[in-house]
XYZ file of C-alpha atoms in Angstrom:
602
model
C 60.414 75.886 64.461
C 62.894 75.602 61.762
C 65.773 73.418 60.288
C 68.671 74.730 58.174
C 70.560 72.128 56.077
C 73.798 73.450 54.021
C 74.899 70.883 51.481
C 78.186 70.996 49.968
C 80.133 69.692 46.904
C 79.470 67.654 43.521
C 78.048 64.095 43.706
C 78.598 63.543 40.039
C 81.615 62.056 38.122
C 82.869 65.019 36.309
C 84.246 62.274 33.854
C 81.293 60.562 32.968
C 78.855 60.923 29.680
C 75.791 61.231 31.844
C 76.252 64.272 34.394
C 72.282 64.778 34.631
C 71.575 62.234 37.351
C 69.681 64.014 40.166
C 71.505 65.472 43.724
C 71.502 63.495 46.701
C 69.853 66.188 48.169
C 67.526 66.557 45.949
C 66.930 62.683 45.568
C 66.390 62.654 48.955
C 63.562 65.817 49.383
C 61.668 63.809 46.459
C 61.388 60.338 48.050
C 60.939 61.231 51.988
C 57.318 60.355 53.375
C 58.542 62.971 55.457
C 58.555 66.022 53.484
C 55.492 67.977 51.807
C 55.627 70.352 49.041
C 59.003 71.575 48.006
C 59.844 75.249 46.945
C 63.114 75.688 44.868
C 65.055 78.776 43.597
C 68.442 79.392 42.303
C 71.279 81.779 43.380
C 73.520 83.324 41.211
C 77.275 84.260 41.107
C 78.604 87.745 39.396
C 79.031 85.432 36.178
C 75.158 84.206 36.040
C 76.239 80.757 36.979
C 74.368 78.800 40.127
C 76.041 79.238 43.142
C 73.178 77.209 45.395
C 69.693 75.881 45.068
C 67.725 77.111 47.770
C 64.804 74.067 48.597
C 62.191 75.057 51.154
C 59.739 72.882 52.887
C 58.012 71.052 55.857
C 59.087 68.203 57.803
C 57.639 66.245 60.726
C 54.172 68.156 60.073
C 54.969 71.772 61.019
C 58.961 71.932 61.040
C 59.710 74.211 58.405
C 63.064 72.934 56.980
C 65.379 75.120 54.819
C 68.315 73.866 52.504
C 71.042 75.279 50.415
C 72.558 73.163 48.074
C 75.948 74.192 47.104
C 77.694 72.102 44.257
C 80.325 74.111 43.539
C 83.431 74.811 46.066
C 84.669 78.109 44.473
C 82.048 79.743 46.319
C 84.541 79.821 48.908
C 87.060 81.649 47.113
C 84.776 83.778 45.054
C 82.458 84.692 47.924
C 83.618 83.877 51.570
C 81.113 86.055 53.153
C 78.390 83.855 52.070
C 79.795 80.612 52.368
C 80.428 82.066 56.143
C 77.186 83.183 56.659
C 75.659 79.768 55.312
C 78.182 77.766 57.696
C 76.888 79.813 60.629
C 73.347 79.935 60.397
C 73.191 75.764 59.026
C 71.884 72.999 61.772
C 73.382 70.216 59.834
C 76.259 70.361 56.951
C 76.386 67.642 54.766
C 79.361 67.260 52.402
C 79.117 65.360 49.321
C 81.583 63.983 46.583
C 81.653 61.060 44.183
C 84.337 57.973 44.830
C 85.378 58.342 41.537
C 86.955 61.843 41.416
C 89.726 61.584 43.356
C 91.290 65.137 41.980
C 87.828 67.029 43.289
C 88.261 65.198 46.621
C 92.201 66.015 46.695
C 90.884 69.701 46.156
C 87.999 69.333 48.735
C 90.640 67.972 51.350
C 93.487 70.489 50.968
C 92.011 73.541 50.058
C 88.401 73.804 51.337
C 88.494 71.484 54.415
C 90.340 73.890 56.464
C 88.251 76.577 55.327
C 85.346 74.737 56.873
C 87.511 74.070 60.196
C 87.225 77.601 60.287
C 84.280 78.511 59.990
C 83.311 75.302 62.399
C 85.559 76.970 65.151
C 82.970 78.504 67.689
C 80.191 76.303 66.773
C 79.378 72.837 67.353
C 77.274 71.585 64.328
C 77.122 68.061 63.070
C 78.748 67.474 59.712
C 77.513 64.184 57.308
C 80.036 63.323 54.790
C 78.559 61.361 52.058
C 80.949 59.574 49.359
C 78.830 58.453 46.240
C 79.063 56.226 43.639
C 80.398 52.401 43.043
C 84.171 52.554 42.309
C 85.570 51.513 39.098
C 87.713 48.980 39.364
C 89.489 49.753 35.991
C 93.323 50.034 35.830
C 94.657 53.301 35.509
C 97.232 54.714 33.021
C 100.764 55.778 34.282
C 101.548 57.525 30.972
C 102.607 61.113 32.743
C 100.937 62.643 29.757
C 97.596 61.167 30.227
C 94.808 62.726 32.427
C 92.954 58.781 33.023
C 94.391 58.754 36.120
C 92.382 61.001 37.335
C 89.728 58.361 37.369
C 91.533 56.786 40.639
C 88.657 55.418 43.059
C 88.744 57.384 46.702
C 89.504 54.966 49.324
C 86.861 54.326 52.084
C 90.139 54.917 54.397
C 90.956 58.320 53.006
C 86.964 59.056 53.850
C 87.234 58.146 57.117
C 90.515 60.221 57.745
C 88.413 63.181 56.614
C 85.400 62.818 58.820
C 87.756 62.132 61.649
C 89.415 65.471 61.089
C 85.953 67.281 60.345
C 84.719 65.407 63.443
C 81.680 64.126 61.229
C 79.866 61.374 60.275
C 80.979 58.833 57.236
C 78.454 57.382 54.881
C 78.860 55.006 51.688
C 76.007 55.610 49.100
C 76.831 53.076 46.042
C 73.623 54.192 44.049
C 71.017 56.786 44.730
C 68.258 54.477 45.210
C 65.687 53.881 47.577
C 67.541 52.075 49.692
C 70.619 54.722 50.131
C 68.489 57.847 49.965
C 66.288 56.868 52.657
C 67.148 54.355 54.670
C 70.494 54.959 55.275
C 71.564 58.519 54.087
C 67.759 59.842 55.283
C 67.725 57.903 58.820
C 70.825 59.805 59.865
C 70.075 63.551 58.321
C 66.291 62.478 59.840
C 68.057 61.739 63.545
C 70.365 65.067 63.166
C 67.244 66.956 62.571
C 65.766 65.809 65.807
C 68.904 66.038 68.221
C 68.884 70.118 66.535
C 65.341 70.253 67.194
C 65.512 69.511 70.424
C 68.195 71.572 71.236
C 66.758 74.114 70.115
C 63.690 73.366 72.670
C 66.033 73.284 75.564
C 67.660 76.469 75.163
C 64.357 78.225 74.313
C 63.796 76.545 77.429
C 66.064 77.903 79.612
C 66.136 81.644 78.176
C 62.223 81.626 78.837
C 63.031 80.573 82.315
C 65.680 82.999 82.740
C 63.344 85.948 81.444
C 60.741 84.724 84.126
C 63.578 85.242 86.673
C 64.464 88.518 85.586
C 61.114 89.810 85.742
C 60.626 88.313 89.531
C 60.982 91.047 91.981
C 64.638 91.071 93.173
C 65.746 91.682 96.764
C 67.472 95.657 96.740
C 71.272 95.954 96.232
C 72.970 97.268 99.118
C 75.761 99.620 98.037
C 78.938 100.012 99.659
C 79.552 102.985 102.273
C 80.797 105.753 101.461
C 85.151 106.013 101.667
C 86.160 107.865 105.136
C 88.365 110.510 105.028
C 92.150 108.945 105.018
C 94.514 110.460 107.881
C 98.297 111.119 106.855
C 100.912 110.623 109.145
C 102.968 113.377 109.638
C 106.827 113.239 109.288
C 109.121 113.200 112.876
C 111.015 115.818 112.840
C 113.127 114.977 116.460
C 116.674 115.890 114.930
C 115.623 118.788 113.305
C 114.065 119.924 116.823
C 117.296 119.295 118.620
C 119.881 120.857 115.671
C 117.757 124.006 115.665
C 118.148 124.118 119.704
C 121.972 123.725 119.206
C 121.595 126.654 116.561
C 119.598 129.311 118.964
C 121.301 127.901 122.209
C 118.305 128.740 124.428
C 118.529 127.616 128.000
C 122.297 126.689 127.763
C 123.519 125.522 130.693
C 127.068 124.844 129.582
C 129.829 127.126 127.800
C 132.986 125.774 125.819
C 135.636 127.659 125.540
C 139.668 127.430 124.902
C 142.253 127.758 127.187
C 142.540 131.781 126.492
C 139.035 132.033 126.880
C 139.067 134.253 123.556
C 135.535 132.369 122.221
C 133.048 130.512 123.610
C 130.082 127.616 122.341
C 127.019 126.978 124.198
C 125.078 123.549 124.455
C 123.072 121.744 126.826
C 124.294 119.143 129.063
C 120.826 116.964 129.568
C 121.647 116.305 124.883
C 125.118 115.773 125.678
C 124.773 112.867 128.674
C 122.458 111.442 126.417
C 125.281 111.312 123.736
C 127.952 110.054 126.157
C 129.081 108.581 129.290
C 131.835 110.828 128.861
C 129.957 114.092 129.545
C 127.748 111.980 132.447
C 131.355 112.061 134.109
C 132.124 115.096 133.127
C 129.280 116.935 134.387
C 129.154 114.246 137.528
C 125.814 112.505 136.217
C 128.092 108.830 137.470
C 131.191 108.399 139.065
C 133.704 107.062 137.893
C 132.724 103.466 139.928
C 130.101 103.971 137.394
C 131.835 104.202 134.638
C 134.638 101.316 134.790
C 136.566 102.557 132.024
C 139.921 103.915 132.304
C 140.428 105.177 128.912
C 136.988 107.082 129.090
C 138.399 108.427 132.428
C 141.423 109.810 131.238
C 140.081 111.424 127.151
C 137.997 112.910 129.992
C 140.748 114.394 132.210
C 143.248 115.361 129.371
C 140.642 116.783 127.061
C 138.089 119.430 129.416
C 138.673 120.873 133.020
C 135.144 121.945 134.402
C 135.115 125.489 136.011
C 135.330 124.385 139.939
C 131.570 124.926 141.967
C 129.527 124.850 139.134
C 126.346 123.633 140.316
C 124.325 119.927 138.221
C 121.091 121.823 137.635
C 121.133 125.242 136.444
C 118.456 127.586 138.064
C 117.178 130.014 135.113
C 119.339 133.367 135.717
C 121.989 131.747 136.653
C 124.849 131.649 134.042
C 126.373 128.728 132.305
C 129.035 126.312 133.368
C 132.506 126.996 131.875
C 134.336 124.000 130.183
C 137.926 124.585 128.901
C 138.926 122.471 126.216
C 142.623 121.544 126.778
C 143.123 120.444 123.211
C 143.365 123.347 120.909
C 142.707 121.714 117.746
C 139.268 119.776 119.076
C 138.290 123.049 120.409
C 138.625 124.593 117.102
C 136.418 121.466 115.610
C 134.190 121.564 118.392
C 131.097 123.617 116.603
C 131.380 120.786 113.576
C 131.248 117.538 116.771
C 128.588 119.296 118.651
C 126.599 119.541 115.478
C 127.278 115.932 114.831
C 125.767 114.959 118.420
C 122.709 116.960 117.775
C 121.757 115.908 114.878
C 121.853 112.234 116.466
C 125.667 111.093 116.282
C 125.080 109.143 112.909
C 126.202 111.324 110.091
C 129.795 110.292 110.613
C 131.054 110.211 107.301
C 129.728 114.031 106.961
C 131.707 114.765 110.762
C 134.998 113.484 108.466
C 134.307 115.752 105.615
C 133.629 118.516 107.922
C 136.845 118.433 109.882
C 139.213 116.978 106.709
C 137.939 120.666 104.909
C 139.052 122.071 108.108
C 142.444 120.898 109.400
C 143.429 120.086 105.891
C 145.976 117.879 107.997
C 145.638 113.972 107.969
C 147.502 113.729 111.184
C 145.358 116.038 113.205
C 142.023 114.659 111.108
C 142.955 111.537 112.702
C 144.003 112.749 116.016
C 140.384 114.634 116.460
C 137.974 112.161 115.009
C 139.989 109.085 117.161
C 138.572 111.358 120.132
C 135.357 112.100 119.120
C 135.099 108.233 118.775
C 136.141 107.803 122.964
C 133.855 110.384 123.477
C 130.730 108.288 122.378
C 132.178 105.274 123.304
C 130.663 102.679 124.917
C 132.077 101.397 128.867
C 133.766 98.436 128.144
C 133.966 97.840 124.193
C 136.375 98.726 122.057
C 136.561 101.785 120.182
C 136.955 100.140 116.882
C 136.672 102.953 114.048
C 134.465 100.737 112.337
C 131.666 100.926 115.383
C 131.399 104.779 113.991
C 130.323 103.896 110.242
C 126.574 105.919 109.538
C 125.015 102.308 108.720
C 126.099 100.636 112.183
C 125.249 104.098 114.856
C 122.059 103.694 116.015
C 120.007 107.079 116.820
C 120.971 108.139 120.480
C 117.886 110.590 121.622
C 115.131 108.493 121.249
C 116.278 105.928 123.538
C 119.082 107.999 125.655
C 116.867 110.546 126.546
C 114.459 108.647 127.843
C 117.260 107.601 130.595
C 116.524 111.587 131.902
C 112.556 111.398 131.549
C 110.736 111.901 134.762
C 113.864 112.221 136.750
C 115.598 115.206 138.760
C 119.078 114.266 137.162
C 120.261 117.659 135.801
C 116.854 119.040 136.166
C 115.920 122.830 135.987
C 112.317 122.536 136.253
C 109.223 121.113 138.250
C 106.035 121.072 137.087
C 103.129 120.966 140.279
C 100.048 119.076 138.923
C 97.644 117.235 141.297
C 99.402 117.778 144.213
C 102.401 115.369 142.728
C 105.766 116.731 141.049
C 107.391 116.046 137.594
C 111.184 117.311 137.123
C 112.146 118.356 133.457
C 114.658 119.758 131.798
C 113.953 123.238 129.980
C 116.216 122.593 127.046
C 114.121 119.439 125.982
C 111.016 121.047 126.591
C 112.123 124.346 124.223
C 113.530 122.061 121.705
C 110.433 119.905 121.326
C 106.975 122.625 121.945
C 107.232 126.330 120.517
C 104.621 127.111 123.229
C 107.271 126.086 126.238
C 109.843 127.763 124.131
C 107.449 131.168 124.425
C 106.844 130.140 128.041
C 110.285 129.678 129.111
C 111.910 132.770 127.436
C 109.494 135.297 127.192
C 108.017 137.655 129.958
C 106.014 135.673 131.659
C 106.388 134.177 135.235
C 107.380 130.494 134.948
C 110.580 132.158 132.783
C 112.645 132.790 135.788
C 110.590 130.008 138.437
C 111.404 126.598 139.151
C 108.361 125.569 140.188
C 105.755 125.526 137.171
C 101.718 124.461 138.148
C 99.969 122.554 135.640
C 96.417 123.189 135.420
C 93.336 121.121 132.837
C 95.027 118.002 132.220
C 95.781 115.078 134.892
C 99.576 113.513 136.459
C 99.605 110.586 133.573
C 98.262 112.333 130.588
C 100.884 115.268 131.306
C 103.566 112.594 131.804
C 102.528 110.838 128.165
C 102.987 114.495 127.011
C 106.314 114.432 128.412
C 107.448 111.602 127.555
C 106.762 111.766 123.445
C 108.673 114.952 124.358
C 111.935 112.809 124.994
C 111.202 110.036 123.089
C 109.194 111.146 119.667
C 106.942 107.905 120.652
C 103.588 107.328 122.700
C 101.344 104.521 123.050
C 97.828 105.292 124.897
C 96.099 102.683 126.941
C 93.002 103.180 125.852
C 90.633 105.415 123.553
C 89.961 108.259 126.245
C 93.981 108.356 127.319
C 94.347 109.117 123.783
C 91.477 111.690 123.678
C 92.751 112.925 126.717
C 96.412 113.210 125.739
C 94.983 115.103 121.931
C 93.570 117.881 124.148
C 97.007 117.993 125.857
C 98.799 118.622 122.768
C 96.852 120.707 121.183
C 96.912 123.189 124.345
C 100.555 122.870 124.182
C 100.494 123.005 120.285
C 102.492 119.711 119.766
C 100.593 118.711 115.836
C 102.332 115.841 115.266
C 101.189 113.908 118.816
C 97.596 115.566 117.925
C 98.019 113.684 114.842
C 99.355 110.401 116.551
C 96.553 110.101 118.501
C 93.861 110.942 116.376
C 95.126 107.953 114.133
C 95.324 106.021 117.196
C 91.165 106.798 117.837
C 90.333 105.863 114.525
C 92.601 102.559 114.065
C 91.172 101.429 117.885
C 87.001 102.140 116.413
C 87.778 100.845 113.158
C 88.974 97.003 114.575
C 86.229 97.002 116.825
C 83.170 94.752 115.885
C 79.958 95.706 115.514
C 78.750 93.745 118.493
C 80.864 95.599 120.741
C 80.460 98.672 119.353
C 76.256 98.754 120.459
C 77.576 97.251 123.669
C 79.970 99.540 124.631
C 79.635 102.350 127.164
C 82.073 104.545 125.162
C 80.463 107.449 123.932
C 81.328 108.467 120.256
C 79.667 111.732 120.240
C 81.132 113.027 123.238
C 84.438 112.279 121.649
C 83.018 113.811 118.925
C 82.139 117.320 120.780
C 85.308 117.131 121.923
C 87.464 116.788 118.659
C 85.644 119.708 117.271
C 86.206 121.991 120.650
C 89.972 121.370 120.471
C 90.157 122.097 116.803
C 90.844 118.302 115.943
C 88.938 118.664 111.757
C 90.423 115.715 110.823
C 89.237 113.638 113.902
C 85.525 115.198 113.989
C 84.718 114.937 110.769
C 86.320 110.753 110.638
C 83.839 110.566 113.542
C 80.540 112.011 111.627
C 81.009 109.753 108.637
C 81.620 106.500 111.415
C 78.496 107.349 113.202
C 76.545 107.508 109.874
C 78.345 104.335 108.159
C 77.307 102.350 111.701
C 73.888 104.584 111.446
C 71.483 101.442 112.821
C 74.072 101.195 116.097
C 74.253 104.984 116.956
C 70.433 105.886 116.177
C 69.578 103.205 118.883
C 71.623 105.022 121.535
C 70.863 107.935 123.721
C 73.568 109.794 122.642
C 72.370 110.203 119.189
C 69.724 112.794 120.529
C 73.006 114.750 121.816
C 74.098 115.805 118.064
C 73.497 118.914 116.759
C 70.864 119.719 114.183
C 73.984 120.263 111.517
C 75.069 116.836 112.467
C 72.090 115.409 112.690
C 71.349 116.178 109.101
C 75.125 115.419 107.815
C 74.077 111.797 109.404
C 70.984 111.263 107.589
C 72.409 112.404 104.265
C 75.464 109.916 104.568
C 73.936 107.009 106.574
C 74.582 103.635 106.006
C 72.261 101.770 104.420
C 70.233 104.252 103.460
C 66.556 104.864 104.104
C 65.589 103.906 100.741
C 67.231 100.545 100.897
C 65.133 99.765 104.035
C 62.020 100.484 102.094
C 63.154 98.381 99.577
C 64.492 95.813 101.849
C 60.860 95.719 103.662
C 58.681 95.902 100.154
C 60.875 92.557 99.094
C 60.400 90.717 102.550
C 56.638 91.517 102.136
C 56.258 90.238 98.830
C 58.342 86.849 99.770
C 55.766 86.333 102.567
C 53.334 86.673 100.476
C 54.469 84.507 98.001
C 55.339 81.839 100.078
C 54.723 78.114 98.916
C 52.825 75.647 101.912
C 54.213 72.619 101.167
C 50.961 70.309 99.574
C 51.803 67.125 101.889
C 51.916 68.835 104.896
């Protein structure tokens, strides 16, 4: 155990004859009962002059104490390294200067003070500041030429405003007698040196504590399970489906054409009655008595004349309906407005562009887009031209269409499954699935039926199917509707359902808790098998790493004998925790049982 003491500044009056009276540090190593044989040695500066006395010896019986006695300040500007490193390593600092050398203690305060703050900054060591000497009570001279005022006393007030900035301790020594050295100066250096002692014991203390606790056996650390793979959404691409059916014109069922029948442009009627009560009169979808709206009534009359006989739903052979368009100049923007529809009837400010390049008349600009606006009116509201701005037309399809989902309104198919029949309309179903686009217009049989049997899937998964069909939406009931709907799509080829409900699977397994999840009579690994049958990668391989991240669930259940030896070995590499943190787990709960305390009283 060891004390360092750093001692700085001059307790001598650099004015008086006799500048060999001993150091207060010194005075004080030489009368202590305390201290036993002293070893000195000197430092020099770069010049050969003493920057400290070093003094070495023991106090208390074995404390080795250390001090540096420094009695010049310029070792802080000469060598700030040092002074530093003898601020840093010191227990106690005691600094020093006489009463009667009040330029030296004008120097000490202004120049080397806040050198010591800041060296002080990031330690906490207690600082004794001793002022020495009797002051002389002598007049001093106010000739501005004359250096005697220089003997001006420093007052015990300009002391105490020191320590309090220092944060120290203030002490008055009027001689260096036996009395000041060791009484008073030597009982407070003497009490520092204890409180640093036993500091010193305490935090040996605690870091030999603290190394005990390291070396105790610690329980294992369980590491985080590994990252699933992410799904990705993918992007709808509904309009697109329903532009690029405008642009092919399969399964057409109606044909526009001008009053000299000299061209002619397809389009579907099931996308235009979901565009517009208009074309539901038109094509006889409601009644007028449905309609209530005069003014829809009569665009309707003055603008088309349907071909007389045509039939609602048109049987596949049978050729289109013919619709004259009375108005010459909306039948020459026709193409442009039928685009508009498909596409969802809410790029209007596009429509205007379109026709304005057109007509290249304002008049007849007006005159066509004022009846493109009756067409999608609304029964009973106004046709304001602000109700057509892009930002305030909502998207038609995915809530129109549904009005023709699982009904035979203008229907040109039936699908036979389980004994029960679904109506449909062939231009949704082309639109929406390449594979009932090959179906429908390629050489095989349900091309030119009616009547279309559904075999492998059940009535309400095929009716899901159908309905994202018309929609772009579907919300399973449960995890095996969704399963069950997957295979659907991907025997129909429909990727972006296959991807709905995969993400559906995973967000439904992930929320559920791991009490239900031993408890429940769903069987992961069947869904398993069959994501990797219907080519569902992404699904099958979510599903290995969330039976080996919930390894201590599955390994418990029957169906964990039904994987494969590929996955049975993908499992064990990946599962969660792993087998060597249940070794570890079971050393550490065997050596805390046997380490166990009984308590002594009981």
């Amino acid at each position: 155990r060891s004390v360092n003491i750093v001692a700085f500044g001059n307790e001598s009056d650099g004015f008086s004859e006799d500048n060999q009276q001993p150091s207060l540090i010194w005075s004080y190593l030489r009368r202590s009962a305390l201290i036993s044989q002293i070893d000195s040695s000197l430092s020099a500066s770069h010049v050969g002059n003493p920057v400290f006395t070093e003094y070495q010896t023991c106090v208390f019986g074995n404390v080795r104490l250390v001090v540096h006695d420094c009695p010049v300040w310029d070792i802080f500007d000469s060598d700030w390294y040092t002074s530093r490193s003898l601020i840093g390593g010191a227990d106690i600092i005691v600094i020093k200067y006489s009463v009667n050398d009040k330029t030296s203690f004008q120097e000490l305060r202004d120049s080397y003070v806040p050198m010591i703050k800041k060296a002080l900054n990031h330690c906490s060591v207690p600082v004794i500041i001793s002022a020495i000497g009797a002051r002389k009570n002598g007049v001093p001279c106010t000739c501005p030429l004359c250096t005697s005022d220089r003997r001006s006393c420093v007052t015990t007030s300009e002391g105490l405003q020191l320590a309090k900035e220092l944060g120290a301790t203030y002490l008055e020594l009027h001689a260096l007698n036996d009395f000041y050295i060791q009484k008073y100066f030597g009982g407070v250096l003497e009490y520092f040196m204890i409180q640093s002692l036993n500091q010193k014991s305490s935090e040996k203390m605690k870091k030999r504590k603290k190394t005990q606790k390291c070396h105790r056996v610690q329980p294992p650390q369980l590491e985080q399970p590994e990252k699933m793979p992410i799904l990705k959404g993918e992007a709808s691409h509904y309009d697109a489906d329903l532009h690029n059916l405008l642009c092919c014109c399969q399964c057409a069922d109606v044909a526009f054409c001008p009053e000299d029948l000299s061209t002619v442009v397809e389009a579907h009627k099931v996308i235009l009655c979901s565009a517009s009560h208009l074309f539901m009169l038109l094509f006889e979808v409601k009644s007028p008595a449905d309609i209530r709206d005069a003014s829809i009534v009569r665009t309707a009359q003055s603008l088309f004349a349907v071909e007389a006989g045509a039939p609602r739903g048109v049987p596949p052979g049978v050729p289109p309906v013919r619709v004259v368009v009375k108005d010459a100049v909306f039948c020459s923007c026709l193409p442009d407005i039928l685009r508009f529809i498909y596409s969802g009837a809410f790029q209007w400010e596009r429509l205007e562009e379109d026709i304005k390049k057109k007509l290249k008349d304002p008049e007849k600009t007006e005159h066509v887009l004022e009846k493109v606006k009756c067409i999608l009116k609304t029964p009973g509201k106004l046709n304001a031209a602000k109700d057509c701005r892009s930002h305030q037309i909502k998207r038609l399809y995915n809530t129109s269409l549904r009005l023709f989902f699982n009904t035979p309104v203008l229907a040109d198919v039936i699908f036979k499954i389980q004994g029960a029949t679904v109506p449909a309309h062939r231009a949704v179903l082309v639109a929406r699935c390449e594979v009932m686009a090959a179906m429908f217009n390629g050489n095989y049989l349900e091309a030119n039926s009616i009547l279309v049997p559904v075999y492998g899937v059940s009535k309400d998964t095929f009716l899901s199917f159908l309905e994202y069909l018309y929609t772009d939406s579907c919300c399973p009931a449960s995890i095996l509707q969704a399963m069950s709907l997957l295979i659907c799509a991907e025997m129909y080829q429909v990727m972006r359902l296959q991807h709905i409900c995969e993400l559906y699977i995973i967000t439904q397994l992930q929320s559920m808790p791991s009490r239900e999840l031993a408890s429940t009579s769903l069987s992961i690994v069947s869904l398993l098998k069959k994501a990797k049958f219907h080519n569902s990668d992404c699904l099958s391989t979510w599903l290995l790493h969330f039976i080996a991240t919930n390894y201590l669930i599955f390994s418990q259940k029957p169906e964990f004998q039904d994987l494969s030896v590929e996955e049975r070995n993908f499992v064990e590499m990946h599962r969660w925790p792993s087998d060597l943190y249940l070794k570890q787990l079971a050393d550490y709960r065997n050596y805390v049982h046997s380490q166990k305390c009984h308590c002594a009283v009981m």
